[in-house]
Short mmCIF file of C-alpha atoms and ligand atoms in Angstrom, two decimals:
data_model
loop_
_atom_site.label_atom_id
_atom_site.label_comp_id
_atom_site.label_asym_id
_atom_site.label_seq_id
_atom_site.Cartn_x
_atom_site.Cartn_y
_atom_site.Cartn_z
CA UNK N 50 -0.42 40.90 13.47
CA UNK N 51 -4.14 40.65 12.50
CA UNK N 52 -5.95 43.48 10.50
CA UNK N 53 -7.78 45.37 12.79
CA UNK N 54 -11.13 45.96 10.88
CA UNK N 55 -13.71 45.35 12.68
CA UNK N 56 -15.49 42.16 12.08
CA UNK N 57 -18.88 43.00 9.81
CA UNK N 58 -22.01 43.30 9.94
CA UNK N 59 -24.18 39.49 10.80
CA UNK N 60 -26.44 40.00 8.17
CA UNK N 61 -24.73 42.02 5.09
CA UNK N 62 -26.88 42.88 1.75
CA UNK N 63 -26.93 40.06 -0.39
CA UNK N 64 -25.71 41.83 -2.99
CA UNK N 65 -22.58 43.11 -1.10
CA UNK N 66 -22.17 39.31 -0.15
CA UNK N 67 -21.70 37.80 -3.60
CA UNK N 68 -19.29 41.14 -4.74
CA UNK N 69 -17.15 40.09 -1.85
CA UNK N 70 -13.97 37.98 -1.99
CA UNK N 71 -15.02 34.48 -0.81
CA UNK N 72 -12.86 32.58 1.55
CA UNK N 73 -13.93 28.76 2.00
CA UNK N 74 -11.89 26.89 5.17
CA UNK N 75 -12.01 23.09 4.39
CA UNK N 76 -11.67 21.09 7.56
CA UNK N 77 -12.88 22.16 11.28
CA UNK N 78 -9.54 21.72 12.32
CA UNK N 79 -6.78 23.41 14.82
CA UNK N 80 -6.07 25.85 12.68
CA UNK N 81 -9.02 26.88 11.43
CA UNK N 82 -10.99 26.95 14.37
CA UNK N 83 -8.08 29.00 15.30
CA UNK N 84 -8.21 31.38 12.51
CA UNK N 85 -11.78 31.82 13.32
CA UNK N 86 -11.34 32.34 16.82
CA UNK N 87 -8.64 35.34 15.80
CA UNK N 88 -10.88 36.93 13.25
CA UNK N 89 -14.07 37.14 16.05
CA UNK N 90 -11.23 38.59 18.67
CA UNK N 91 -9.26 40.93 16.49
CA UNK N 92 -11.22 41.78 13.50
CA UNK N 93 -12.17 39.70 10.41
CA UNK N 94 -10.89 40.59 6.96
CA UNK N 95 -13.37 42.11 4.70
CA UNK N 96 -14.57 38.87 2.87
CA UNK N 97 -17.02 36.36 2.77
CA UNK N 98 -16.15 33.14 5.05
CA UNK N 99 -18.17 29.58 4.57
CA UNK N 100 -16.87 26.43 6.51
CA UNK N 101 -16.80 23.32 5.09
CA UNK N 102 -16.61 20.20 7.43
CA UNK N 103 -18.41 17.39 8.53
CA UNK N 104 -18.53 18.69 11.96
CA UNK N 105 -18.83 22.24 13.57
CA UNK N 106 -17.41 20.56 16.35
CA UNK N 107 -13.45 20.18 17.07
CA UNK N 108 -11.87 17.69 19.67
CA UNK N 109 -8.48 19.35 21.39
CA UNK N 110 -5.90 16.49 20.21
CA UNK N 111 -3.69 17.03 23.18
CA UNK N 112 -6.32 15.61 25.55
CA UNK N 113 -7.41 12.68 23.25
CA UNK N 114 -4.96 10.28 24.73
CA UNK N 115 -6.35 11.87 28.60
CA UNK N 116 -10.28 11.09 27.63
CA UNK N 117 -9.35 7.56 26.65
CA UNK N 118 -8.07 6.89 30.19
CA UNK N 119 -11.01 8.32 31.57
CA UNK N 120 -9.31 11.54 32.80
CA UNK N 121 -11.73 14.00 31.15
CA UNK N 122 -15.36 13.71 29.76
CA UNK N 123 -15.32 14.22 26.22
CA UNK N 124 -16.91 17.52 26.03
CA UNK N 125 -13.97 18.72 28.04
CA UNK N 126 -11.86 18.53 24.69
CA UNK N 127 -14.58 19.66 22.78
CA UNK N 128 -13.99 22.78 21.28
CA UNK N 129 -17.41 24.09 19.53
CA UNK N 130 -17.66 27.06 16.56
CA UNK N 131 -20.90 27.75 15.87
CA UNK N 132 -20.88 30.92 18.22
CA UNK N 133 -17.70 32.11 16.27
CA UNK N 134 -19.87 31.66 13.36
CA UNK N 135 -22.62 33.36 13.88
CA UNK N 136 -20.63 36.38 15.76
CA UNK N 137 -18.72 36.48 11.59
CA UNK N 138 -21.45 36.20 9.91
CA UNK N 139 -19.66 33.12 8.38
CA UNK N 140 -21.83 30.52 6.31
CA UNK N 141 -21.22 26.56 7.52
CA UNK N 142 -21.83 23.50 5.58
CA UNK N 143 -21.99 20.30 7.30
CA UNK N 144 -20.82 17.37 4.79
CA UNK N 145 -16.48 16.35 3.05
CA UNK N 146 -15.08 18.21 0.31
CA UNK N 147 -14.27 15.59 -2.41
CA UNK N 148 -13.28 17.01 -5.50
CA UNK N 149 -11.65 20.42 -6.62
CA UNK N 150 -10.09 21.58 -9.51
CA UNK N 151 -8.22 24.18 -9.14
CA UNK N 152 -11.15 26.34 -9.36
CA UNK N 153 -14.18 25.05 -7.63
CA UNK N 154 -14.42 22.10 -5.01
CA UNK N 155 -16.84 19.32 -5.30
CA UNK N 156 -19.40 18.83 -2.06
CA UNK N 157 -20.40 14.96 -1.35
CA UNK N 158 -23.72 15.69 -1.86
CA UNK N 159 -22.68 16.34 -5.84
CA UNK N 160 -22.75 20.09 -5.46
CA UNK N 161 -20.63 22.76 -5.86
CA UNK N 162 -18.59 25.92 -4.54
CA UNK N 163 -16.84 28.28 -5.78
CA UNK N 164 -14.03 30.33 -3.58
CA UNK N 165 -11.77 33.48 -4.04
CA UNK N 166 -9.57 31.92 -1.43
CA UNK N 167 -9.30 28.34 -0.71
CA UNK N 168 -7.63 27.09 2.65
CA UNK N 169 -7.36 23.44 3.42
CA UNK N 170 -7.01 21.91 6.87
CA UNK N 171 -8.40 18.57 6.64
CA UNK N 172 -5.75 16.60 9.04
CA UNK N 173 -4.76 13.36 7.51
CA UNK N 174 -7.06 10.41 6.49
CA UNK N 175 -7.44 7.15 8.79
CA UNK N 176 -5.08 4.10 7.85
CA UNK N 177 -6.54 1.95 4.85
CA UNK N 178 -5.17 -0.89 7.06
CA UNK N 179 -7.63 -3.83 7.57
CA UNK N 180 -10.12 -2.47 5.70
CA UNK N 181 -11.43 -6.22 4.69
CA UNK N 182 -11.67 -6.64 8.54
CA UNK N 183 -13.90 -3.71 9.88
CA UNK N 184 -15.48 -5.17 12.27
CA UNK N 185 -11.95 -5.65 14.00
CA UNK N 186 -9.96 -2.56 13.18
CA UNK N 187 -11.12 0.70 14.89
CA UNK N 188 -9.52 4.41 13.61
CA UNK N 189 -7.47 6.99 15.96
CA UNK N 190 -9.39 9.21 14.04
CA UNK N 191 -12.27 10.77 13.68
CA UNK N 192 -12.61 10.79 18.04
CA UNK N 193 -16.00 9.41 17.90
CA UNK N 194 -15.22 6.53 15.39
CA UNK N 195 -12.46 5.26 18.08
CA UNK N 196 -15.14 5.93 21.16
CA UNK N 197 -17.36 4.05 18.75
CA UNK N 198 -14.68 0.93 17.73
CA UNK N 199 -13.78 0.60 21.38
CA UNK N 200 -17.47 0.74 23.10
CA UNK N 201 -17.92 -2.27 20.58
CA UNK N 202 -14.76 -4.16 21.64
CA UNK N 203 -15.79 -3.47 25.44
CA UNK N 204 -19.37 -4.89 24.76
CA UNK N 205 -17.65 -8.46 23.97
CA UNK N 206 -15.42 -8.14 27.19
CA UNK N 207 -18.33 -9.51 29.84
CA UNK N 208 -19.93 -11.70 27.13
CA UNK N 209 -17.94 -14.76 27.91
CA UNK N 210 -15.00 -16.36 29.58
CA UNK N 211 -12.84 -15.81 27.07
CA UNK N 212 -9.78 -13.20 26.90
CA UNK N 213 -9.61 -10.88 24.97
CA UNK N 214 -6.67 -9.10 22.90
CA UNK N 215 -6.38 -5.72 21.95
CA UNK N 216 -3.64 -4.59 19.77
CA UNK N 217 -2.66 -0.96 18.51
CA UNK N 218 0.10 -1.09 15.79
CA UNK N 219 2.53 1.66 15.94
CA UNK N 220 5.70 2.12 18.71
CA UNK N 221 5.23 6.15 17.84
CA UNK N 222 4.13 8.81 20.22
CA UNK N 223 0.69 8.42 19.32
CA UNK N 224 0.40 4.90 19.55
CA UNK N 225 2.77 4.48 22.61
CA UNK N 226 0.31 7.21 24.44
CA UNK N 227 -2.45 5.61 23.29
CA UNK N 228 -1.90 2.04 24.59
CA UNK N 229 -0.61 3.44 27.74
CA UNK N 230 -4.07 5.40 28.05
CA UNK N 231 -5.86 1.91 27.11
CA UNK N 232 -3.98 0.55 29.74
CA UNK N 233 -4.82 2.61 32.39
CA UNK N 234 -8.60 2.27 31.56
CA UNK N 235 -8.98 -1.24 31.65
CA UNK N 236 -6.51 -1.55 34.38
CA UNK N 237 -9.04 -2.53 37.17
CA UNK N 238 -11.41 -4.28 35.28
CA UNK N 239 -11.46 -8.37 36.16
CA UNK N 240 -12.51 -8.64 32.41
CA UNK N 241 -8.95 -7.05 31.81
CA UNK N 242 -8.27 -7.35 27.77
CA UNK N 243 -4.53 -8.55 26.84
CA UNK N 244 -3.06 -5.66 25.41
CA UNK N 245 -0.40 -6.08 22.43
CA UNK N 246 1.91 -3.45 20.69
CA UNK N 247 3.88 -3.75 17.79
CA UNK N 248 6.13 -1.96 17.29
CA UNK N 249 8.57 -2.96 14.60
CA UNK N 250 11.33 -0.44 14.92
CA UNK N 251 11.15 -0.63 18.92
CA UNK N 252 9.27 2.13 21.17
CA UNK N 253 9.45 5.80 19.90
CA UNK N 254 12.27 4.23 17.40
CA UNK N 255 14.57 7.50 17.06
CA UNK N 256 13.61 9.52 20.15
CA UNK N 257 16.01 9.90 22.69
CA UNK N 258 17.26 6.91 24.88
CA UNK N 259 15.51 8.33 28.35
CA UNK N 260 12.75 8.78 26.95
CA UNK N 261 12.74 5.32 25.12
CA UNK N 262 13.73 3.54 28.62
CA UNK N 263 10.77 5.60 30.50
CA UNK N 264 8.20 4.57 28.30
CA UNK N 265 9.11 0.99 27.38
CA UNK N 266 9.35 0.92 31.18
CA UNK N 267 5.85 2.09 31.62
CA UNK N 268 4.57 -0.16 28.67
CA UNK N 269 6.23 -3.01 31.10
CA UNK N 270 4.53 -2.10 34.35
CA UNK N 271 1.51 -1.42 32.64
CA UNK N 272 1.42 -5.03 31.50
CA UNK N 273 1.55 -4.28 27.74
CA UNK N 274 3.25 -6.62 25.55
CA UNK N 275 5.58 -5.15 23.48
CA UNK N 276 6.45 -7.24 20.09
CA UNK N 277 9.55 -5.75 18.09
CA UNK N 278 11.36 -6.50 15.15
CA UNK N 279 8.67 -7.36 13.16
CA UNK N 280 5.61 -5.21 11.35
CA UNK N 281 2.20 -6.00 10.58
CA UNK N 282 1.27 -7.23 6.86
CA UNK N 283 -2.08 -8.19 6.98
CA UNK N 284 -5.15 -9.50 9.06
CA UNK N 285 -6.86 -12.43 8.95
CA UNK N 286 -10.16 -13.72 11.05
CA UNK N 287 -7.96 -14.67 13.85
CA UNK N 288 -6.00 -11.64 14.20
CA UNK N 289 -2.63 -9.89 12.96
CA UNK N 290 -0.26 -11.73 10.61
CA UNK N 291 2.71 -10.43 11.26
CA UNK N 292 5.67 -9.92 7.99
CA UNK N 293 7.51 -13.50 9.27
CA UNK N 294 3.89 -14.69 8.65
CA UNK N 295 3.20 -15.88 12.26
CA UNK N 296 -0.04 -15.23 13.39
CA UNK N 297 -1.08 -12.91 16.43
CA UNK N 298 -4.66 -13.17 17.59
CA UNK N 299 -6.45 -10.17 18.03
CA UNK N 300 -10.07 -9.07 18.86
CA UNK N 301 -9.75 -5.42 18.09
CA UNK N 302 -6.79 -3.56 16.55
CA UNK N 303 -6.18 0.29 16.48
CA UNK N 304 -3.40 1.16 13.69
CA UNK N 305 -1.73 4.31 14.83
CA UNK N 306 0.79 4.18 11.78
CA UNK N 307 2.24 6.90 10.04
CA UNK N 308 0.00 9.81 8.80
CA UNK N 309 -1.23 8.98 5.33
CA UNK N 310 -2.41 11.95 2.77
CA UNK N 311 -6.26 12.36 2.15
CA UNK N 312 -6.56 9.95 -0.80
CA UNK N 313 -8.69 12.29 -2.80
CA UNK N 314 -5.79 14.84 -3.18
CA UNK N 315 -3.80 13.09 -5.65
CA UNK N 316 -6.93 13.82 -8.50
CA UNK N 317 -6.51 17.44 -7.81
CA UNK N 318 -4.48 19.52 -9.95
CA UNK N 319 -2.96 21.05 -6.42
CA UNK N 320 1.24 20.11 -6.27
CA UNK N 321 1.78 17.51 -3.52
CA UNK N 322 5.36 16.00 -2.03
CA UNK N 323 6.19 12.58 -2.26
CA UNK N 324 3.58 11.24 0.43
CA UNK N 325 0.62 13.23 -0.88
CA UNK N 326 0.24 16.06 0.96
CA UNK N 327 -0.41 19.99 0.41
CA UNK N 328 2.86 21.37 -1.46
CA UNK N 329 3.45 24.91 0.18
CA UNK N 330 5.51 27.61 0.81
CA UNK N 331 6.39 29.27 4.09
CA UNK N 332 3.88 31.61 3.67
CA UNK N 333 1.20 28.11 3.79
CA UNK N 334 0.34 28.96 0.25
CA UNK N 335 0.14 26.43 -2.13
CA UNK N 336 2.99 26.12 -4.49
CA UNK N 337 1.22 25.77 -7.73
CA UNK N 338 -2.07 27.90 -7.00
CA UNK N 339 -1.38 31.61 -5.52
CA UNK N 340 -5.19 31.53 -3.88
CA UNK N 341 -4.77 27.90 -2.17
CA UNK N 342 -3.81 27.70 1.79
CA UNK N 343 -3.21 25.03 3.55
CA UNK N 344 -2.27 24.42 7.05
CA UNK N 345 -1.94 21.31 10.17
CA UNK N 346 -1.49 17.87 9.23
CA UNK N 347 -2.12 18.69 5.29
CA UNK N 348 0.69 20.60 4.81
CA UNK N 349 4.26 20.02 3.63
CA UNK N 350 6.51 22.78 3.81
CA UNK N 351 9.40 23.49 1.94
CA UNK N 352 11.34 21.47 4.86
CA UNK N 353 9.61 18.32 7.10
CA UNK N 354 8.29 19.45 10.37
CA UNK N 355 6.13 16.53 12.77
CA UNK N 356 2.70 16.52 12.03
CA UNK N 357 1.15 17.35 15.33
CA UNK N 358 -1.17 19.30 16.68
CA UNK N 359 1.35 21.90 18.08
CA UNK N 360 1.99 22.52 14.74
CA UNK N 361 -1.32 23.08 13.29
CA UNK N 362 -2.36 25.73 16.28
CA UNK N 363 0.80 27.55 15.83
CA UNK N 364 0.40 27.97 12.24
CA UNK N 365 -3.01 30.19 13.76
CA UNK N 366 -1.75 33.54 13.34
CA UNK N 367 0.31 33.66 10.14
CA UNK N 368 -2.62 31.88 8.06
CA UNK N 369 -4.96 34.58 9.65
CA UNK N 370 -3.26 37.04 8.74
CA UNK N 371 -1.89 35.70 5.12
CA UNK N 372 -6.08 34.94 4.22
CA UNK N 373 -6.80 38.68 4.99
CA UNK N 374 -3.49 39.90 3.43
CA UNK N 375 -4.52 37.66 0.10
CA UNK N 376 -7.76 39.50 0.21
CA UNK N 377 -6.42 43.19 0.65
CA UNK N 378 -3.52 41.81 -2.01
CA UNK N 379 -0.78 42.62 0.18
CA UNK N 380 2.56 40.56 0.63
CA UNK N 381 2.82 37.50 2.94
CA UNK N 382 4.04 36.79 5.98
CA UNK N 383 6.37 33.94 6.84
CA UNK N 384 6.05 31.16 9.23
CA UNK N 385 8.55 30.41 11.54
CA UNK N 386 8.37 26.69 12.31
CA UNK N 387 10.85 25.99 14.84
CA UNK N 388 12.45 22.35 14.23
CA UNK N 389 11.21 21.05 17.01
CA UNK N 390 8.52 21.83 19.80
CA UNK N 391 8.41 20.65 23.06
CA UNK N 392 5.79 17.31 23.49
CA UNK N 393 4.06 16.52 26.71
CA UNK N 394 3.85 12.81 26.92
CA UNK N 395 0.99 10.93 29.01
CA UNK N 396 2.03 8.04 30.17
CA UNK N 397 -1.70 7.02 31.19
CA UNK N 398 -1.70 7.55 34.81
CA UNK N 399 -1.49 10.90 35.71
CA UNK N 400 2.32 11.27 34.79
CA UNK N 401 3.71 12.46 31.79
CA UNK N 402 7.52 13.01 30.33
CA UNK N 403 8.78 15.88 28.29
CA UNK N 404 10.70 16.20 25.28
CA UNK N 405 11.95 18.50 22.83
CA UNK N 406 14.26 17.19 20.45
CA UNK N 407 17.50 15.47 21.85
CA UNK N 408 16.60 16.86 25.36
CA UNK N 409 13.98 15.55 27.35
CA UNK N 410 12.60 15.15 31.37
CA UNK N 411 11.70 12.16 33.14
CA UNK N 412 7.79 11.02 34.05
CA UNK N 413 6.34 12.98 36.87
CA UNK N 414 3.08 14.22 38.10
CA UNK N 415 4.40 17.55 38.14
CA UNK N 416 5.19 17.44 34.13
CA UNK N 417 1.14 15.68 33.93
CA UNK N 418 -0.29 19.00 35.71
CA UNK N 419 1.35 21.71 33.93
CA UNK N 420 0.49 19.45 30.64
CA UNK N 421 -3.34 19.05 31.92
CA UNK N 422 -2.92 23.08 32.85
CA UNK N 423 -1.92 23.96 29.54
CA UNK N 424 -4.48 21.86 27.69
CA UNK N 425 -7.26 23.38 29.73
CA UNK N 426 -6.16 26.53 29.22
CA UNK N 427 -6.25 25.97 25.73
CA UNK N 428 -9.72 24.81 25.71
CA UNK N 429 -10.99 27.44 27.87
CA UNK N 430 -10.11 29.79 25.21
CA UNK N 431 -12.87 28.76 23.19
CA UNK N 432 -16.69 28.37 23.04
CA UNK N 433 -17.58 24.58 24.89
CA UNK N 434 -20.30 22.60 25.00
CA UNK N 435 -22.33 21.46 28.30
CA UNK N 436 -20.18 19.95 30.39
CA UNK N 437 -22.22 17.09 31.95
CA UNK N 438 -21.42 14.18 30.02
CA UNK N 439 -19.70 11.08 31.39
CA UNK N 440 -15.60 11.06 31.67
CA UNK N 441 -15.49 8.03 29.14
CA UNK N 442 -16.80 7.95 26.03
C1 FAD U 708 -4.14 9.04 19.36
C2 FAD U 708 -3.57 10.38 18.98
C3 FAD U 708 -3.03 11.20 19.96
C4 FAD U 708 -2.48 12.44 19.62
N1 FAD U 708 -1.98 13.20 20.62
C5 FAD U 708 -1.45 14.40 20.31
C6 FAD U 708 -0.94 15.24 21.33
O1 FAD U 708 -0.95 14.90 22.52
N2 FAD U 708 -0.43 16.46 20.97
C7 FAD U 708 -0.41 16.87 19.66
O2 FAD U 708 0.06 17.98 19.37
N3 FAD U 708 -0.88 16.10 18.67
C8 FAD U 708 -1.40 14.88 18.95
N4 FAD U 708 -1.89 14.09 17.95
C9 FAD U 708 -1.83 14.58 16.55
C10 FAD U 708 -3.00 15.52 16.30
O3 FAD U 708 -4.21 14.83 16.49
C11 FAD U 708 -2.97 16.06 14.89
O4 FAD U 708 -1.68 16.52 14.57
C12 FAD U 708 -3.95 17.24 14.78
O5 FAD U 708 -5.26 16.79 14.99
C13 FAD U 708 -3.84 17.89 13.41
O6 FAD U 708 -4.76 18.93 13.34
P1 FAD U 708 -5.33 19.39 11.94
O7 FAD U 708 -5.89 20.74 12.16
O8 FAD U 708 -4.31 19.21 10.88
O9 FAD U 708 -6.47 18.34 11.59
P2 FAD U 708 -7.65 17.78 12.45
O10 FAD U 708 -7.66 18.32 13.82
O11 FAD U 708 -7.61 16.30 12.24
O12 FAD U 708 -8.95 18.38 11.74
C14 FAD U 708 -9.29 18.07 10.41
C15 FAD U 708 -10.70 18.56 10.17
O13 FAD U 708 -10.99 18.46 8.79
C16 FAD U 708 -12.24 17.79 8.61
N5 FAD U 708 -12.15 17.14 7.31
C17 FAD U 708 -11.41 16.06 6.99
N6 FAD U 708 -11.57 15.77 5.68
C18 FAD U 708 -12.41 16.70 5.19
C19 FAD U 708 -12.96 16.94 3.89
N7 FAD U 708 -12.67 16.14 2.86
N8 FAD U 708 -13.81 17.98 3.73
C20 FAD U 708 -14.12 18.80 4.77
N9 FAD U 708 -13.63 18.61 6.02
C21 FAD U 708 -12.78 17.58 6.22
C22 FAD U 708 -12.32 16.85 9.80
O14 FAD U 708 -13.65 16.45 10.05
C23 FAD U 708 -11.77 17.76 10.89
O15 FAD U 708 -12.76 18.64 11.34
C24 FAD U 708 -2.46 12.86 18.27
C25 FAD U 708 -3.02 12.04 17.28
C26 FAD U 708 -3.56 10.82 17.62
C27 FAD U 708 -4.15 9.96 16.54
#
C-alpha cells in the first residue's frame, strides 16, 4: 500500500531540502505517530517531513483508563518518536499550532511555517467546563494534566477527617471506564473519596441493554453513585449545580463530556461541520483545500463515525499513503471506515466487556487479557521509553 522508496538520506543538502515538497504533521497523535512509524518501515515519500506538537511523546489511549487503576506504569502506554525521527530525517518542533490560513500556520511562539502538505491530527480540545473553578476541575486530556489534577485531589485525601467527593460528568464510555478505573484505585484506601457520576441520559445512554445492565452493575458494586436524569450547568465553590439547580458537593470533578472541536479552528479559512471539526472527504483530505489532511479525533467525514482511538490508528495506512500519493500527484485512496468497531471495555478490575454495535459479550477476565494482549502488542510496535517508573502516575 505504501510507496516503496526507500526512506532518504539523514542529512540531505540543504539545498535539496528547501526544493523538496514539505509535509508538516500537526499533532503527535495515533495517526501520525502511525504514519511515521509506516514511512521508517516501508519507505518514506520523497519530501520533507517537520512535526509539530507539544510533545514528541504519545500516550496509547486504550490503556489510559488501565494506568489510572494502577494496572500499568505510565511509560507502558508511552509510545515515543524521536527514534522514528531521526531514522527520517524528519525536523520536530516542540510548541501548538495556533493560527493558519490556508497557506501558512502560525507557531505559539509568533512564528511561522510554511507547508506543501498540511495534515492535522490534533485530537479534540479539553471541555471549557468549569473553567472559573480550576482548581476543582481536572481534564481527561492531555494524560499528564489528569495525573497532575488527580495527584492534587489525592494530596487533600489524608489532610483531614473530612470526605471527600470526586465526581466525573459523563455516563459515556469514557467516563463510565474512567470512574470505574477511579474506583478500583482508591478502592482500598481508608481515606476512600465518595465517588459521583452523572450521567444525565443514564449509563452508556444508547448502547445496548447488556451492556448497560453490566456496567451500571459494576458502577453499583463498585460503590459509585450514579445520579440520572439531570445534567450539570455550572459549578460553584461547593461543588456541581446541577440543571434543577440543586447543589452537589464536589472536591474534584473530571468532565468526560462530548468531544468538543479545537477552538482555534473556527478562525481558519479550513470548511468545518456543524461541531467544528476538520471537513473531509474519504480520502481524509480537506474539503475546501486539496493540500490539507486531517485524520483521528479532528476529522469529520462525509458520514459520522465515533471518535476513538480505533479510529484514528486505522486511518494509519490510507493517510500514509494519500501524503506520499499528494506528493508524487497521483490519485487517492479511499478509507474504508467500517460503521462500527469492536470496543474493549475495562470495567476497572481486571475484567472487561465487549461490544460492537448492537452485539456485545459479557465482563470477563478472559475479554480483560486478550484486551491487555492487544494493547501491548500495540505498544510494542513502537519505540518506548525506560520502563522503570512507578504503575501510578
Ligand atoms: C478517559 C479516556 C479513555 C479513552 N479510552 C479509549 C479506549 O479505551 N479506546 C479508544 O479507542 N479510545 C479511547 N479514548 C479516546 C481516545 O483517547 C481518542 O479517540 C484518541 O486519543 C484520538 O487520537 P488522535 O490521534 O485524534 O488525537 P490524540 O491522541 O489526542 O493526539 C493529539 C495530538 O495533537 C497534539 N496537539 C493538540 N493540539 C495541537 C496544536 N494546536 N498544535 C500541535 N499539536 C497539537 C497533542 O499534544 C497530541 O500530541 C479515550 C479517551 C478518554 C478521554
Amino acid at each position: 500500500m505504501h510507496d516503496t522508496t526507500r526512506p532518504r538520506p539523514l542529512h540531505s543538502h540543504a539545498r535539496t531540502q528547501t526544493l523538496m515538497t514539505h509535509i508538516v504533521l500537526i499533532g503527535a497523535g495515533h495517526t501520525h505517530v502511525g504514519v511515521l512509524r509506516a514511512y521508517a518501515a516501508n519507505g518514506a515519500p520523497d519530501a520533507r517531513i517537520t512535526l509539530v506538537s507539544p510533545h514528541p511523546r504519545l500516550y496509547y489511549s486504550g490503556m489510559l483508563p488501565a494506568h489510572v487503576a494502577g494496572h500499568y506504569a505510565r511509560a507502558e502506554l508511552a509510545i515515543e518518536t524521536g527514534g522514528l525521527l531521526n531514522q527520517l530525517g524528519a525536523a520536530f518542533i516542540s510548541t501548538n499550532v495556533i493560527g493558519f490560513d490556508g497557506t501558512t500556520l502560525t507557531l505559539a511562539d509568533g512564528q511561522r511555517l510554511a507547508g506543501d502538505i498540511i495534515s492535522f491530527d490534533i485530537g479534540t480540545a479539553p471541555s471549557a467546563f468549569g473553567h472559573d473553578h480550576p482548581e476543582r476541575v481536572v481534564p481527561v486530556k492531555p494524560v499528564e494534566a489528569l495525573l497532575t489534577g488527580l495527584a492534587r485531589f489525592e494530596h487533600g485525601l489524608n489532610q483531614d477527617d473530612r470526605a471527600r467527593r470526586l465526581a466525573v460528568i459523563g455516563g459515556g464510555a469514557g467516563g463510565v471506564e474512567l470512574m470505574l478505573s477511579l474506583a478500583y484505585r482508591y478502592g482500598g484506601r481508608p481515606d476512600r473519596p465518595v465517588l459521583d457520576l452523572v450521567a444525565r441520559s443514564g449509563v452508556m445512554a444508547g448502547g445496548p441493554a447488556p451492556v448497560r445492565r453490566a456496567l451500571s452493575r459494576a458502577l453499583d458494586q463498585a460503590g459509585v453513585n450514579v445520579i440520572t436524569g439531570h445534567g450539570v450547568k455550572n459549578l460553584d465553590d461547593s461543588g456541581l449545580i446541577l440543571d434543577d439547580d440543586t447543589r452537589q458537593p464536589a472536591d474534584c470533578v473530571i468532565a468526560a463530556t462530548g468531544a468538543r472541536a479545537p477552538a482555534w479552528l473556527a478562525d481558519t479559512p479550513l470548511t468545518r461541520d456543524d461541531n467544528g471539526f476538520i471537513a473531509c472527504d474519504w480520502t481524509l483530505r480537506s474539503r475546501s483545500h486539496s493540500h490539507v489532511f486531517a485524520a483521528g479525533d479532528v476529522i469529520a467525514l462525509p458520514e459520522p463515525r465515533p471518535k476513538s482511538g480505533v479510529y484514528a490508528v486505522r486511518q494509519v495506512s490510507v493517510l500514509a499513503d494519500n501524503l506520499a500519493r499528494a506528493v508524487s500527484g497521483r490519485t487517492l485512496i479511499e478509507f474504508k471506515a467500517p460503521a462500527t468497531a469492536l470496543a474493549l471495555i475495562s470495567l476497572g478490575d481486571k475484567r472487561a466487556l465487549a461490544v460492537r454495535g448492537r452485539l456485545s459479550l459479557p465482563p470477563s477476565r478472559v475479554l480483560w487479557q486478550i484486551k491487555n494482549r492487544i494493547d501491548r502488542r500495540f505498544v510494542a510496535r513502537h519505540d518506548r521509553p525506560r520502563l522503570d517508573e512507578p504503575k501510578t502516575g
